[in-house]
Short mmCIF file of C-alpha atoms in Angstrom, two decimals:
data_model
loop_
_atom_site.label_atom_id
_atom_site.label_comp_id
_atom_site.label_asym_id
_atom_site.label_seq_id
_atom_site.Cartn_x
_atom_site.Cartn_y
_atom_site.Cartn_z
CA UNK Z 11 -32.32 -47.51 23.69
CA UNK Z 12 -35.97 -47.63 22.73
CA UNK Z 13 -36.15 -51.48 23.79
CA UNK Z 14 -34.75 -49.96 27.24
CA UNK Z 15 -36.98 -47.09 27.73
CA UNK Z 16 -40.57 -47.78 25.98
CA UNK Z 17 -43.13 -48.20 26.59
CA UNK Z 18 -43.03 -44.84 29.13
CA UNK Z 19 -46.64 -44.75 31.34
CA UNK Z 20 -48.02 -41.02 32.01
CA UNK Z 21 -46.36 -39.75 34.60
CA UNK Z 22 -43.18 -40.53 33.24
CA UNK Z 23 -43.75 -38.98 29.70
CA UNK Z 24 -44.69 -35.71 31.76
CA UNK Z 25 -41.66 -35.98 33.79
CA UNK Z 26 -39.70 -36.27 30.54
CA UNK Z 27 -41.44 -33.32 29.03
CA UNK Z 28 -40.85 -31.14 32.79
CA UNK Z 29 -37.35 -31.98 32.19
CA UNK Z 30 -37.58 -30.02 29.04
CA UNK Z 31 -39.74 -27.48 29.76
CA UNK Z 32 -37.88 -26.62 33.37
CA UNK Z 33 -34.11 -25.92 32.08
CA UNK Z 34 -35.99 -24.45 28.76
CA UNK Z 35 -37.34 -21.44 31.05
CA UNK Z 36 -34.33 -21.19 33.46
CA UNK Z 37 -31.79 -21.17 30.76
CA UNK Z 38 -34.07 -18.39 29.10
CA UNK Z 39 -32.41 -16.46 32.00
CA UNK Z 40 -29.60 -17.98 34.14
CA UNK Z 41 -26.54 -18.33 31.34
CA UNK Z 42 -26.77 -14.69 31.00
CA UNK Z 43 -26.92 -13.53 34.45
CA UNK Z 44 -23.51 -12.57 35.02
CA UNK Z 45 -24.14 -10.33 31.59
CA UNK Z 46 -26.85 -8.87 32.83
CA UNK Z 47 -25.62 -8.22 36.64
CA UNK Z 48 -22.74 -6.99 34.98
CA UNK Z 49 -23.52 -4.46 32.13
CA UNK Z 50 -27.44 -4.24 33.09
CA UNK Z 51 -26.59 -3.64 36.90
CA UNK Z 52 -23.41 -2.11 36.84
CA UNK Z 53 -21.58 -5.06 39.23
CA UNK Z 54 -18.17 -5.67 38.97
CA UNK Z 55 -16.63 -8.54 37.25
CA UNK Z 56 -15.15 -9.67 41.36
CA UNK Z 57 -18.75 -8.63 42.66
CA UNK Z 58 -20.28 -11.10 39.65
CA UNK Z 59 -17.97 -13.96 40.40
CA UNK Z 60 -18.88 -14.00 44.03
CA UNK Z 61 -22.94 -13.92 43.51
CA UNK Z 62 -22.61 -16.68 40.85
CA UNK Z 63 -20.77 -19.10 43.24
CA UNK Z 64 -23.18 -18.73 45.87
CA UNK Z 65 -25.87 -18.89 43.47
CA UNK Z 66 -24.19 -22.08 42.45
CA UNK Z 67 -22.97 -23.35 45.83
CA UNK Z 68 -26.83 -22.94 46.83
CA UNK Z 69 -28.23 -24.78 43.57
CA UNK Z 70 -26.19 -27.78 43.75
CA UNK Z 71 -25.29 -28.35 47.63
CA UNK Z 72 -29.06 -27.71 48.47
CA UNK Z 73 -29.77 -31.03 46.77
CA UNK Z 74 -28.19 -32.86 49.98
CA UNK Z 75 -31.54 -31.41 51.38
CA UNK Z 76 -33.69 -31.80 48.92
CA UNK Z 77 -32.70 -35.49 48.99
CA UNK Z 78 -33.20 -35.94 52.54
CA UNK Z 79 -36.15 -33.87 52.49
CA UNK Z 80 -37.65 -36.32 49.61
CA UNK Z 81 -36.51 -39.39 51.83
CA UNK Z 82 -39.27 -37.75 54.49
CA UNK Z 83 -41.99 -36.38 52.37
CA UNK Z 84 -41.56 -37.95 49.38
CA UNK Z 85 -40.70 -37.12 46.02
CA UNK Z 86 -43.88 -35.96 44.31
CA UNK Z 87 -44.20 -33.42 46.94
CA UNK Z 88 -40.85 -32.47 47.35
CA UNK Z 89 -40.81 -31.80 43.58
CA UNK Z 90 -43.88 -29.48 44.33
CA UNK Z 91 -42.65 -27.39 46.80
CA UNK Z 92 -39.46 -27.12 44.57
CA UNK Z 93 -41.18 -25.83 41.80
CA UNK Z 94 -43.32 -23.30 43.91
CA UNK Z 95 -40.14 -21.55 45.48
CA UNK Z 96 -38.59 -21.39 41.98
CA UNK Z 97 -41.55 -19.72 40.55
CA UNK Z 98 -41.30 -16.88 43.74
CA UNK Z 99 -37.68 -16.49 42.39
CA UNK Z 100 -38.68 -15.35 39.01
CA UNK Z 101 -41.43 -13.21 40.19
CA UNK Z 102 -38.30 -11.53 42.56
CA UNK Z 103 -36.36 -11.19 39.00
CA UNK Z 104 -39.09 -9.30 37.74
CA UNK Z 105 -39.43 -6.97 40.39
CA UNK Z 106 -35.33 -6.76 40.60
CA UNK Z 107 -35.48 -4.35 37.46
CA UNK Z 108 -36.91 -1.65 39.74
CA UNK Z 109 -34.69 -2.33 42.95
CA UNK Z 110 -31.22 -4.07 41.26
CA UNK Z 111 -30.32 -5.88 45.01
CA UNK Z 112 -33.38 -7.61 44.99
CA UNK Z 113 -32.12 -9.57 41.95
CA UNK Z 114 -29.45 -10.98 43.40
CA UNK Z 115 -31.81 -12.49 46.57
CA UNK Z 116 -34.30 -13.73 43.46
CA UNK Z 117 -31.41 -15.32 41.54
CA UNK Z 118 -30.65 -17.60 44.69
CA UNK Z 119 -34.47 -17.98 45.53
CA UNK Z 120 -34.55 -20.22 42.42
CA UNK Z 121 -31.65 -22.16 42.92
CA UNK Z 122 -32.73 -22.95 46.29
CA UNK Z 123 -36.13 -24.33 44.25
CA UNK Z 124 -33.40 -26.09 41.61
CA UNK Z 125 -31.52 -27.49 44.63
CA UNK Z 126 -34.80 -29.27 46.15
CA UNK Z 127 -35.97 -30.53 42.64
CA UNK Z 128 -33.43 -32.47 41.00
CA UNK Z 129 -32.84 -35.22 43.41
CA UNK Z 130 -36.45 -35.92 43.64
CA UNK Z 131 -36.88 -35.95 40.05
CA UNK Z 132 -33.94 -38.14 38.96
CA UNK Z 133 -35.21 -40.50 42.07
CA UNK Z 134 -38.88 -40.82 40.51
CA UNK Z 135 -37.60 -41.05 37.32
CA UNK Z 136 -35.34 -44.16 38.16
CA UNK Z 137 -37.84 -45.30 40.86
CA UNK Z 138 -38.15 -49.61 40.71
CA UNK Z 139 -35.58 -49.51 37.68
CA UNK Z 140 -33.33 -52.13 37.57
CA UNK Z 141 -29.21 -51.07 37.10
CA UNK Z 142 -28.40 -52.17 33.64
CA UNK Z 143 -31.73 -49.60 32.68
CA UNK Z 144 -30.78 -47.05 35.26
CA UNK Z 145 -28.11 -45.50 32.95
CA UNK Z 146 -30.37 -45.18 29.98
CA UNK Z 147 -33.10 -43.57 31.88
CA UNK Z 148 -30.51 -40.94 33.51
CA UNK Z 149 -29.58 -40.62 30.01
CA UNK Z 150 -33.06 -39.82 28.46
CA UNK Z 151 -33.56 -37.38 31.13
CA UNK Z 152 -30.13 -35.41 31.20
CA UNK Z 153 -31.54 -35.50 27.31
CA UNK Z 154 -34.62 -33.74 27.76
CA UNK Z 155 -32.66 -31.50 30.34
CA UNK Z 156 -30.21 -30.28 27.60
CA UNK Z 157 -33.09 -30.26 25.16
CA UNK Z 158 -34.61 -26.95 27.36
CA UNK Z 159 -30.93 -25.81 28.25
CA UNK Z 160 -30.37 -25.63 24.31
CA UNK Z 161 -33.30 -23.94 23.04
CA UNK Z 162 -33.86 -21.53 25.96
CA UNK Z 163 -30.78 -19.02 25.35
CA UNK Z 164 -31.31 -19.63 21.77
CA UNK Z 165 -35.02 -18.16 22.75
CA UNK Z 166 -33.91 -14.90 24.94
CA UNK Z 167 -30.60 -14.32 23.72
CA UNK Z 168 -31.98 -10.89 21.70
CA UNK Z 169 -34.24 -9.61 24.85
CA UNK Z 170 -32.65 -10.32 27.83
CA UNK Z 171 -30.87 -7.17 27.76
CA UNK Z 172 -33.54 -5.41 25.44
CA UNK Z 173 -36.64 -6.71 27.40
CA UNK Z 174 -35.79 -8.38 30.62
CA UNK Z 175 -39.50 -7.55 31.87
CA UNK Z 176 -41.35 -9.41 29.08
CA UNK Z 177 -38.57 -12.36 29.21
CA UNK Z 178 -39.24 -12.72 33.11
CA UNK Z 179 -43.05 -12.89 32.71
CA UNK Z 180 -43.27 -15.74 30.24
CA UNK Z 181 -41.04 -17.84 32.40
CA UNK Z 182 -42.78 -17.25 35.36
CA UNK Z 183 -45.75 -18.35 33.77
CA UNK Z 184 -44.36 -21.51 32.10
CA UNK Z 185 -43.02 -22.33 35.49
CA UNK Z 186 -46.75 -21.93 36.80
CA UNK Z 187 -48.00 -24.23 33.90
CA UNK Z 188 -45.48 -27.24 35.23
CA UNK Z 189 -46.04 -26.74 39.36
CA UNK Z 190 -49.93 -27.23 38.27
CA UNK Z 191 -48.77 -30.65 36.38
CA UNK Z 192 -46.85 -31.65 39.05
CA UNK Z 193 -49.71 -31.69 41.73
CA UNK Z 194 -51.22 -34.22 39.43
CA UNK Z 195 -48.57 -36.58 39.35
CA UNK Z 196 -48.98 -40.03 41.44
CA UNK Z 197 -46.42 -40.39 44.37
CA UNK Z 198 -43.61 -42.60 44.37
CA UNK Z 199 -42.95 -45.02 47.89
CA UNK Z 200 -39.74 -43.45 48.74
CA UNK Z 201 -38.54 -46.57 50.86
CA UNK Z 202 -38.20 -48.97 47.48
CA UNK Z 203 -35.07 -47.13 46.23
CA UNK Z 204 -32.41 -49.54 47.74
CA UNK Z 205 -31.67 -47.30 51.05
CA UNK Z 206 -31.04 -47.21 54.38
CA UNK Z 207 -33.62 -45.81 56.76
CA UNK Z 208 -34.71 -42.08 56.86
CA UNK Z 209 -33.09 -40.24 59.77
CA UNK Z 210 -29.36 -40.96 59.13
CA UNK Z 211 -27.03 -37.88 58.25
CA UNK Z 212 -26.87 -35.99 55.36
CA UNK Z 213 -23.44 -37.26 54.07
CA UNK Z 214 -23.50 -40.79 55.72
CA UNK Z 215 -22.60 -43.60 53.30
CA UNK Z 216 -21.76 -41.51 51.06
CA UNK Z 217 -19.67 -42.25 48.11
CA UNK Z 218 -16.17 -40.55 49.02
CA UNK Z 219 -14.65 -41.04 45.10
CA UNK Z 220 -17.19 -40.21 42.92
CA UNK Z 221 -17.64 -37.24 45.28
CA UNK Z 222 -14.95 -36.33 45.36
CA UNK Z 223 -14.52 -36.59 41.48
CA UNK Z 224 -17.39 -34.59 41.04
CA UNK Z 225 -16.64 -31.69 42.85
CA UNK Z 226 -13.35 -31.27 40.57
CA UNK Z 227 -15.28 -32.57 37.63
CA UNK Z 228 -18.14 -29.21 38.06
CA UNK Z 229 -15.00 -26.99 39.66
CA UNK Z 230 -13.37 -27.24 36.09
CA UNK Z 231 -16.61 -27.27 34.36
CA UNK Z 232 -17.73 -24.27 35.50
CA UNK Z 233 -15.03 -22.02 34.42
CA UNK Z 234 -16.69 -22.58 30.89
CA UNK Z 235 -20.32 -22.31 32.52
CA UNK Z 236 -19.52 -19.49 34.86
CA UNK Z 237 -17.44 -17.11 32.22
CA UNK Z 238 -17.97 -18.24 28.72
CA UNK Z 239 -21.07 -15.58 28.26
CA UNK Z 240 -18.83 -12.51 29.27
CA UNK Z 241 -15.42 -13.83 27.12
CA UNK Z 242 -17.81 -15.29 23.91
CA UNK Z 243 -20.23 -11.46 23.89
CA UNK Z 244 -16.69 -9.85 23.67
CA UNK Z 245 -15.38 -11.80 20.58
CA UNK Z 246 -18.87 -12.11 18.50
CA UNK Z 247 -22.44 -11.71 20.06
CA UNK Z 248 -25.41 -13.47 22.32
CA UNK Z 249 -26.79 -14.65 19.08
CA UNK Z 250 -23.41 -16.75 18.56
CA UNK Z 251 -23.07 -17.82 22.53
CA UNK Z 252 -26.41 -19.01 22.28
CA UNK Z 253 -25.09 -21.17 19.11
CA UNK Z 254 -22.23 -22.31 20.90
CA UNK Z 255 -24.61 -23.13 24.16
CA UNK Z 256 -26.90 -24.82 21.43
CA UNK Z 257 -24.49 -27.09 20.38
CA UNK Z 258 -23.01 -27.95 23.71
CA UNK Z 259 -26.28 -29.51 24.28
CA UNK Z 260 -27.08 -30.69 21.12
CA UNK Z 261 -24.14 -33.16 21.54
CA UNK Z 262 -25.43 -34.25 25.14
CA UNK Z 263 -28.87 -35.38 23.82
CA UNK Z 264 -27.20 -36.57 20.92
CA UNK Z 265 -24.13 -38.92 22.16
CA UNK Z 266 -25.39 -39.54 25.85
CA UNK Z 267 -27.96 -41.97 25.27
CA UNK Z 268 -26.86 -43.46 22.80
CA UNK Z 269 -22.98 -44.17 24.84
CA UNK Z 270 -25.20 -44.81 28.02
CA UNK Z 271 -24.39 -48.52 27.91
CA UNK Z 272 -20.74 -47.74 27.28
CA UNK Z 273 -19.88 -45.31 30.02
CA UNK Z 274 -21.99 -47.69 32.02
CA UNK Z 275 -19.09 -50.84 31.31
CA UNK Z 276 -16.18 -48.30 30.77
CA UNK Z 277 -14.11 -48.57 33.93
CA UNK Z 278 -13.89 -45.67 36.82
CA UNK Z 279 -10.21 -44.78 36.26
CA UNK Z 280 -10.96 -44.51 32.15
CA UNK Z 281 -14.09 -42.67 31.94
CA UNK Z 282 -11.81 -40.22 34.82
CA UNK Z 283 -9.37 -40.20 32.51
CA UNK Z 284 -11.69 -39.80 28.73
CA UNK Z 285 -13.71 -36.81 31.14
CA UNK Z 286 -10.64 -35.10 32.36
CA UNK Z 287 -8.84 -34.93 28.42
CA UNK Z 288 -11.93 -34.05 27.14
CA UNK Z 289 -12.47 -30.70 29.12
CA UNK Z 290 -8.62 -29.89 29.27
CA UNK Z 291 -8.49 -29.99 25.44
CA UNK Z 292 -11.83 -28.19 25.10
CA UNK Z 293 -10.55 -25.33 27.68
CA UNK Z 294 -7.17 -24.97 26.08
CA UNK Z 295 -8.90 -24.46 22.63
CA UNK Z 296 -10.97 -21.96 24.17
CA UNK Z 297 -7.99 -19.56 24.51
CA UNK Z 298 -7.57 -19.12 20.72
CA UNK Z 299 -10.39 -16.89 21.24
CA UNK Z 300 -12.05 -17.07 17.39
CA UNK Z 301 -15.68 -18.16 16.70
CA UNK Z 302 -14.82 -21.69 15.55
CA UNK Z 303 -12.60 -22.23 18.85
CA UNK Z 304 -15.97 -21.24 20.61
CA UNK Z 305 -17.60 -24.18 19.07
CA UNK Z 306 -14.46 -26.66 19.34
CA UNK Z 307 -14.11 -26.10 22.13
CA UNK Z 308 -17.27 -26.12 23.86
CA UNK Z 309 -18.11 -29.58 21.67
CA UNK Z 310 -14.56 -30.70 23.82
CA UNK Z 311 -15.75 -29.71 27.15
CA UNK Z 312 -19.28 -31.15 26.55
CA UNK Z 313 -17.87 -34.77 25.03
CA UNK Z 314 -15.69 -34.93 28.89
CA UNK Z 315 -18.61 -33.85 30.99
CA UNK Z 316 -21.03 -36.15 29.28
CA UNK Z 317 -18.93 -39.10 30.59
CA UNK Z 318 -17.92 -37.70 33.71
CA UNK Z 319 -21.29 -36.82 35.01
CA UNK Z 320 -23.15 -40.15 34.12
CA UNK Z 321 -20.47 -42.41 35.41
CA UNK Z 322 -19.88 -40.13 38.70
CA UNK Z 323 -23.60 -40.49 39.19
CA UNK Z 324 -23.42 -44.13 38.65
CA UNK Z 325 -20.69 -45.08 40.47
CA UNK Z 326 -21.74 -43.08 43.42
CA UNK Z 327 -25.44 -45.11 43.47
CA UNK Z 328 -23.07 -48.32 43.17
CA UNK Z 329 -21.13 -47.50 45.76
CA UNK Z 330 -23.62 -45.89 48.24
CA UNK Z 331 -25.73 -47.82 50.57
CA UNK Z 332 -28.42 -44.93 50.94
CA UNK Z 333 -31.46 -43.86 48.83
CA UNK Z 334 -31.42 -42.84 44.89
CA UNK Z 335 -32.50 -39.53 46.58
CA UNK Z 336 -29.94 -39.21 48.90
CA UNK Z 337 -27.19 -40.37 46.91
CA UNK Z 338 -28.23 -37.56 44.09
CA UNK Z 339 -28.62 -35.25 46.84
CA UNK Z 340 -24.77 -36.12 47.45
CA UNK Z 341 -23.23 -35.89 44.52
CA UNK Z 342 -25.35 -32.53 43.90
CA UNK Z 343 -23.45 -30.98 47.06
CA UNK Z 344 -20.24 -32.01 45.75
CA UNK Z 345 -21.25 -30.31 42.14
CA UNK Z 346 -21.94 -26.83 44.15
CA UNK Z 347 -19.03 -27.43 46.55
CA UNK Z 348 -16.94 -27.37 42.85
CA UNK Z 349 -18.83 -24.50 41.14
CA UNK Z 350 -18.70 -22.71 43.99
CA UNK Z 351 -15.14 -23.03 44.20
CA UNK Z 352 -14.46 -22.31 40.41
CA UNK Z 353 -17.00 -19.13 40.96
CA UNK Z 354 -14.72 -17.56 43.56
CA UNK Z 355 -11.32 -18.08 42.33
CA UNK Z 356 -12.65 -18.00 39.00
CA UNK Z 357 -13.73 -15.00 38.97
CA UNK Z 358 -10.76 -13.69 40.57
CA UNK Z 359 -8.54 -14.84 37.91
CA UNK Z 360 -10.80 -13.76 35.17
CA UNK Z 361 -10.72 -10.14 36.14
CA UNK Z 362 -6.77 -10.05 36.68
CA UNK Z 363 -6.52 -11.57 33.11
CA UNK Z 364 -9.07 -9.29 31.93
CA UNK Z 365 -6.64 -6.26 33.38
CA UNK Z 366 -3.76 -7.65 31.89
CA UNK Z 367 -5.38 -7.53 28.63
CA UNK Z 368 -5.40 -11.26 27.74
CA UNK Z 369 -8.04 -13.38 29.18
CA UNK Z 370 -7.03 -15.98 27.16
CA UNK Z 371 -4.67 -16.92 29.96
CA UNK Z 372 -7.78 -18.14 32.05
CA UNK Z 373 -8.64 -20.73 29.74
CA UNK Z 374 -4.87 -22.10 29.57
CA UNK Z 375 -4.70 -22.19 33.23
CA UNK Z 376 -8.15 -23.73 33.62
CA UNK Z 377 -6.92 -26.31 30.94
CA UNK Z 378 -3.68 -26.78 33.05
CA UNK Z 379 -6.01 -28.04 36.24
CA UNK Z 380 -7.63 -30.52 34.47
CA UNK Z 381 -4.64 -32.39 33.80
CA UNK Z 382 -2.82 -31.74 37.68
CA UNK Z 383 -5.53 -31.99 39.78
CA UNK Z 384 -6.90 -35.22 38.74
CA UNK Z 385 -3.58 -36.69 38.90
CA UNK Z 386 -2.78 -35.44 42.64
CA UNK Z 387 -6.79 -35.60 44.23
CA UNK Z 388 -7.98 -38.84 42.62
CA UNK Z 389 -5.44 -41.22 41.13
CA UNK Z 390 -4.23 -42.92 43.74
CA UNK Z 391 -7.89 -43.68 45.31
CA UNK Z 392 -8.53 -45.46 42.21
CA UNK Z 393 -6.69 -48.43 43.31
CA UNK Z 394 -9.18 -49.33 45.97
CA UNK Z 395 -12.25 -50.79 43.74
CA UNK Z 396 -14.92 -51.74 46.66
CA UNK Z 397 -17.63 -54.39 45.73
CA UNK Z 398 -21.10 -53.35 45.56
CA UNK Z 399 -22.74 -53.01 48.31
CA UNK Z 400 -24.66 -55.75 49.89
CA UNK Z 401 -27.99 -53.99 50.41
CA UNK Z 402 -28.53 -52.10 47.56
CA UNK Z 403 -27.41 -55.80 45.43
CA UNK Z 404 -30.45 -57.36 47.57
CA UNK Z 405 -32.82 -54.97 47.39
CA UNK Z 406 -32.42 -55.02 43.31
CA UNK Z 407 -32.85 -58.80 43.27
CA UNK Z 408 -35.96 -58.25 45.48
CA UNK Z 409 -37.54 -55.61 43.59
CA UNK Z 410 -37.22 -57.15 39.82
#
């Protein structure tokens, strides 16, 4: 892994440390949203689920345009501009404590800066690496990613319902700290990434499997990322969902890199398969509803979306004859078409469980969908098992 990745120049090492420093600020807020739009703002469990799947339908299909856009501006800049509109959603936060509605317009002002960013950044981060290193820079980065996603609850967990005010000035200034960085940074040459000329559609060549796979892979996912806050607070405290959050992402920094290479050999229909177990066993285990089911079964669903994620990522720039930027910007609108999804009905289900006095029952059925859907949406696709594609195989060779 070190052999793979060192020795890192400047920009990258920044880039590395953004990818900390980004998710450490927004996860100082976002996991507890639906917490705080629920008991802070008085919203409805139905009214909750709704905001958080457009929040999330925004976040991660606005990366189809944040590739594109970085196709035509390039990433540097794109990454800029990401980071500016993010900031203006924090400052919205702040002022949402006076005027509630304005919080939800300020929670999907910085997705729309999230959606924009992470294309670009995977792209420049993987920019004139070669595939058999692709996998283990993805890796350090969804590393450093987790990293911030960890410590950041961890962080606010006692004042984002104490202190909200204080909690949303310290990340808008972080977030002002980073855009500054980013101006510095040297751009990338967008048209070295292996893709097809700027101007095509958003979703030609794309990838249909792996995006289709993803969009069920974040669908069931996000029943644990959408709801877990609300059902853990219930059963312990914010102190103990941060533990379980810190864990959860303890095991991604820990166990991606270093299984990188596997997932990287491990064949399509087998990491579908290893993902798929993984977050139906973790989701079932959830239902048991005590504080070391928390933690088994978060560990579960994190050990299934750490192989899902990297080899739907992989497989789609494999498959795809367009940009690194485009083809993350893909896969990114199939993530928010599935949170989005699992948002909505989610939501819906949580609440009628919730009535019925047992919301344990939303974890069993969530469990159940992991092992159906899989089987009736993506199975039989797997027998098809296209060749690389001929550009993106020539442009490596010519590049390295």
């Amino acid at each position: 892994m070190r052999a793979t990745l060192f020795p890192l120049d400047g920009p990258l090492r920044f880039l590395l440390l953004s990818s900390f420093l980004i998710p450490l600020g927004s996860f100082m807020v976002l996991p507890f949203m639906s917490v705080f739009l629920h008991e802070r703002l008085g919203m409805g469990l139905g009214a909750v689920g709704v905001v958080l799947a457009v929040a999330s339908l925004v976040q991660f299909s606005g990366g189809i345009v944040g590739g594109a856009l970085a196709d035509r501006v390039g990433l540097r800049r794109t990454m800029l501009w990401a980071l500016i509109i993010r900031t203006a959603g924090f400052v919205g936060l702040l002022f949402g404590l006076r005027w509630p509605p304005l919080a939800v317009g300020a929670l999907v002002l910085t997705c729309c800066g999230a959606a924009l960013y992470l294309p670009a950044n995977k792209a420049y981060l993987v920019h004139g690496v070669d595939d058999e290193r692709r996998p283990a820079f993805l890796a350090a980065g969804n590393a450093a990613l987790n990293a911030g996603m960890a410590v950041g609850p961890l962080v606010a967990g006692p004042f984002v319902l104490s202190s909200p005010g204080w909690l949303f000035v310290s990340v808008t200034a972080l977030f002002v700290l980073v855009t500054a960085g980013h101006a510095r940074l040297p751009a990338a040459r967008v048209g070295e990434s292996g893709g097809q000329p700027a101007g095509q559609g958003l979703l030609a060549g794309v990838a249909a499997l792996p995006f289709a796979a993803n969009a069920l892979a974040f669908y069931l996912y996000f029943h644990f990322q959408h709801f877990l806050a609300v059902y853990a607070v219930e059963r312990a405290t914010s102190t103990f969902y941060s533990l379980v959050l810190l864990l959860c992402f303890t095991l991604v920094i820990i166990v991606q890199p270093l299984a990188s290479g596997l997932i990287r050999r491990m064949p399509y229909a087998t990491a579908l398969a290893v993902g798929f177990t993984g977050l139906a066993a973790g989701l079932a285990v959830l239902a048991i509803g005590t504080r070391p089911a928390l933690l088994a079964g978060g560990a579960l669903i994190t050990l299934g979306d750490i192989v899902l994620f990297l080899k739907n990522d992989l497989e789609a720039l494999h498959r795809s004859p367009r940009s690194d930027a485009v083809v993350f910007g893909q896969q990114r609108l199939a993530a928010g078409l599935g949170a989005c999804a699992s948002g909505v009905l989610g939501g819906q289900v949580y609440g009628l469980t919730e009535q019925a006095g047992n919301t344990g029952w939303f974890w069993l059925l969530a469990a159940a969908q992991c092992v159906l859907l899989p089987l009736l949406l993506l199975l039989p696709a797997l027998r098809e098992r296209p060749a690389r594609h001929p550009t993106r195989m020539m442009t490596t060779t010519k590049e390295h």
